[in-house]
């Protein structure tokens, strides 16, 4: 069992930045950030695999950066140039499988989420 606790969400104006953190009890899995807006499906935002390779959704590429401090078992998501359409609950997740894809069905462990609200 992996425990994940997100923090760092909040309200910001369009063009602003936020950094999300995810404290994990174990982080040497495929780790990802997902988001879900009201009335919409959960979507993948970014992931980092066991080798440190990263992958991003097209909608956040060049604006968001996923990183990991393995010594602290902490996952980060730096979000810049935020847009109102980035407003959602953001979740940290862990996938113990060998395959590492930005598909929420592959992720077994989830945090409780942190809200990000971007106003225009």
mmCIF file of C-alpha atoms in Angstrom:
data_model
loop_
_atom_site.group_PDB
_atom_site.id
_atom_site.type_symbol
_atom_site.label_atom_id
_atom_site.label_comp_id
_atom_site.label_asym_id
_atom_site.label_seq_id
_atom_site.Cartn_x
_atom_site.Cartn_y
_atom_site.Cartn_z
ATOM 1 C CA UNK A 1 0.000 0.000 0.000
ATOM 2 C CA UNK A 2 1.306 3.441 -0.956
ATOM 3 C CA UNK A 3 0.093 6.571 0.807
ATOM 4 C CA UNK A 4 0.071 9.804 -1.173
ATOM 5 C CA UNK A 5 -0.667 13.275 0.184
ATOM 6 C CA UNK A 6 -0.907 16.266 -2.142
ATOM 7 C CA UNK A 7 -0.456 19.907 -1.199
ATOM 8 C CA UNK A 8 0.151 23.253 -2.845
ATOM 9 C CA UNK A 9 -3.137 23.890 -4.573
ATOM 10 C CA UNK A 10 -4.891 27.228 -4.399
ATOM 11 C CA UNK A 11 -6.374 30.088 -6.362
ATOM 12 C CA UNK A 12 -4.344 32.086 -8.848
ATOM 13 C CA UNK A 13 -4.968 34.466 -11.716
ATOM 14 C CA UNK A 14 -4.390 33.455 -15.311
ATOM 15 C CA UNK A 15 -0.710 33.602 -16.177
ATOM 16 C CA UNK A 16 0.329 32.777 -12.647
ATOM 17 C CA UNK A 17 2.193 29.789 -11.235
ATOM 18 C CA UNK A 18 1.708 27.117 -8.609
ATOM 19 C CA UNK A 19 3.811 24.199 -7.430
ATOM 20 C CA UNK A 20 2.069 21.060 -6.276
ATOM 21 C CA UNK A 21 3.781 18.567 -4.003
ATOM 22 C CA UNK A 22 2.979 14.935 -3.294
ATOM 23 C CA UNK A 23 4.483 13.256 -0.252
ATOM 24 C CA UNK A 24 4.652 9.515 -0.871
ATOM 25 C CA UNK A 25 5.334 6.597 1.424
ATOM 26 C CA UNK A 26 7.111 4.995 -1.553
ATOM 27 C CA UNK A 27 7.914 6.661 -4.870
ATOM 28 C CA UNK A 28 10.057 4.279 -6.933
ATOM 29 C CA UNK A 29 7.117 3.458 -9.147
ATOM 30 C CA UNK A 30 5.760 5.114 -12.226
ATOM 31 C CA UNK A 31 4.369 8.324 -10.702
ATOM 32 C CA UNK A 32 1.859 10.666 -12.240
ATOM 33 C CA UNK A 33 -0.310 13.728 -11.873
ATOM 34 C CA UNK A 34 -3.911 13.663 -13.024
ATOM 35 C CA UNK A 35 -6.707 16.202 -12.873
ATOM 36 C CA UNK A 36 -10.466 16.196 -12.942
ATOM 37 C CA UNK A 37 -12.738 19.156 -13.535
ATOM 38 C CA UNK A 38 -16.427 19.067 -12.574
ATOM 39 C CA UNK A 39 -18.426 17.083 -15.108
ATOM 40 C CA UNK A 40 -15.328 15.891 -16.930
ATOM 41 C CA UNK A 41 -13.338 12.665 -16.983
ATOM 42 C CA UNK A 42 -10.098 12.341 -15.088
ATOM 43 C CA UNK A 43 -7.215 13.120 -17.418
ATOM 44 C CA UNK A 44 -3.502 12.528 -17.275
ATOM 45 C CA UNK A 45 -1.304 15.600 -16.891
ATOM 46 C CA UNK A 46 2.255 14.327 -16.506
ATOM 47 C CA UNK A 47 4.204 11.279 -15.450
ATOM 48 C CA UNK A 48 7.730 10.292 -14.524
ATOM 49 C CA UNK A 49 8.928 6.715 -14.875
ATOM 50 C CA UNK A 50 11.426 4.728 -12.818
ATOM 51 C CA UNK A 51 14.272 5.990 -14.996
ATOM 52 C CA UNK A 52 13.248 9.612 -14.630
ATOM 53 C CA UNK A 53 11.814 9.973 -18.109
ATOM 54 C CA UNK A 54 8.877 12.349 -18.259
ATOM 55 C CA UNK A 55 5.775 12.565 -20.387
ATOM 56 C CA UNK A 56 3.129 15.288 -20.639
ATOM 57 C CA UNK A 57 -0.349 15.818 -21.965
ATOM 58 C CA UNK A 58 -0.301 18.087 -25.013
ATOM 59 C CA UNK A 59 -2.434 20.644 -23.179
ATOM 60 C CA UNK A 60 0.257 21.291 -20.568
ATOM 61 C CA UNK A 61 3.457 20.701 -22.534
ATOM 62 C CA UNK A 62 5.957 23.563 -22.174
ATOM 63 C CA UNK A 63 3.982 24.985 -19.224
ATOM 64 C CA UNK A 64 4.108 22.233 -16.595
ATOM 65 C CA UNK A 65 7.138 20.355 -15.283
ATOM 66 C CA UNK A 66 7.045 17.127 -13.284
ATOM 67 C CA UNK A 67 9.983 16.300 -11.051
ATOM 68 C CA UNK A 68 10.862 14.025 -8.186
ATOM 69 C CA UNK A 69 13.076 14.112 -5.136
ATOM 70 C CA UNK A 70 13.596 10.440 -4.352
ATOM 71 C CA UNK A 71 15.537 11.158 -1.195
ATOM 72 C CA UNK A 72 12.423 12.873 0.157
ATOM 73 C CA UNK A 73 9.930 10.569 -1.592
ATOM 74 C CA UNK A 74 8.263 13.672 -2.965
ATOM 75 C CA UNK A 75 6.762 14.318 -6.377
ATOM 76 C CA UNK A 76 6.302 17.842 -7.721
ATOM 77 C CA UNK A 77 4.349 19.545 -10.451
ATOM 78 C CA UNK A 78 5.489 23.040 -11.357
ATOM 79 C CA UNK A 79 2.694 24.792 -13.210
ATOM 80 C CA UNK A 80 3.435 28.024 -15.084
ATOM 81 C CA UNK A 81 1.367 30.208 -17.392
ATOM 82 C CA UNK A 82 -1.793 28.847 -15.842
ATOM 83 C CA UNK A 83 -5.047 29.141 -17.762
ATOM 84 C CA UNK A 84 -8.671 29.038 -16.544
ATOM 85 C CA UNK A 85 -9.036 25.665 -18.277
ATOM 86 C CA UNK A 86 -6.403 24.264 -15.895
ATOM 87 C CA UNK A 87 -8.936 24.610 -13.071
ATOM 88 C CA UNK A 88 -9.491 21.143 -11.584
ATOM 89 C CA UNK A 89 -8.802 18.853 -8.668
ATOM 90 C CA UNK A 90 -5.262 17.567 -9.090
ATOM 91 C CA UNK A 91 -4.315 14.076 -7.972
ATOM 92 C CA UNK A 92 -1.006 12.355 -7.427
ATOM 93 C CA UNK A 93 -0.939 8.660 -8.331
ATOM 94 C CA UNK A 94 1.408 5.668 -8.323
ATOM 95 C CA UNK A 95 1.533 2.748 -10.752
ATOM 96 C CA UNK A 96 3.511 -0.325 -9.661
ATOM 97 C CA UNK A 97 3.242 -2.033 -13.066
ATOM 98 C CA UNK A 98 6.118 -2.361 -15.501
ATOM 99 C CA UNK A 99 4.207 -0.369 -18.123
ATOM 100 C CA UNK A 100 4.213 3.388 -17.489
ATOM 101 C CA UNK A 101 1.561 5.256 -19.436
ATOM 102 C CA UNK A 102 -0.502 8.331 -18.748
ATOM 103 C CA UNK A 103 -3.668 6.274 -18.335
ATOM 104 C CA UNK A 104 -5.498 6.573 -15.043
ATOM 105 C CA UNK A 105 -6.668 2.951 -15.259
ATOM 106 C CA UNK A 106 -3.056 1.805 -14.771
ATOM 107 C CA UNK A 107 -2.619 3.626 -11.456
ATOM 108 C CA UNK A 108 -3.471 1.755 -8.265
ATOM 109 C CA UNK A 109 -2.705 4.334 -5.601
ATOM 110 C CA UNK A 110 -4.198 7.811 -5.357
ATOM 111 C CA UNK A 111 -3.993 10.818 -3.094
ATOM 112 C CA UNK A 112 -7.002 12.775 -1.909
ATOM 113 C CA UNK A 113 -6.409 15.619 -4.345
ATOM 114 C CA UNK A 114 -5.665 19.326 -4.136
ATOM 115 C CA UNK A 115 -7.808 21.994 -5.777
ATOM 116 C CA UNK A 116 -6.376 24.392 -8.336
ATOM 117 C CA UNK A 117 -8.531 27.318 -9.423
ATOM 118 C CA UNK A 118 -7.397 29.735 -12.125
ATOM 119 C CA UNK A 119 -9.387 32.911 -12.659
ATOM 120 C CA UNK A 120 -9.369 35.010 -15.804
#
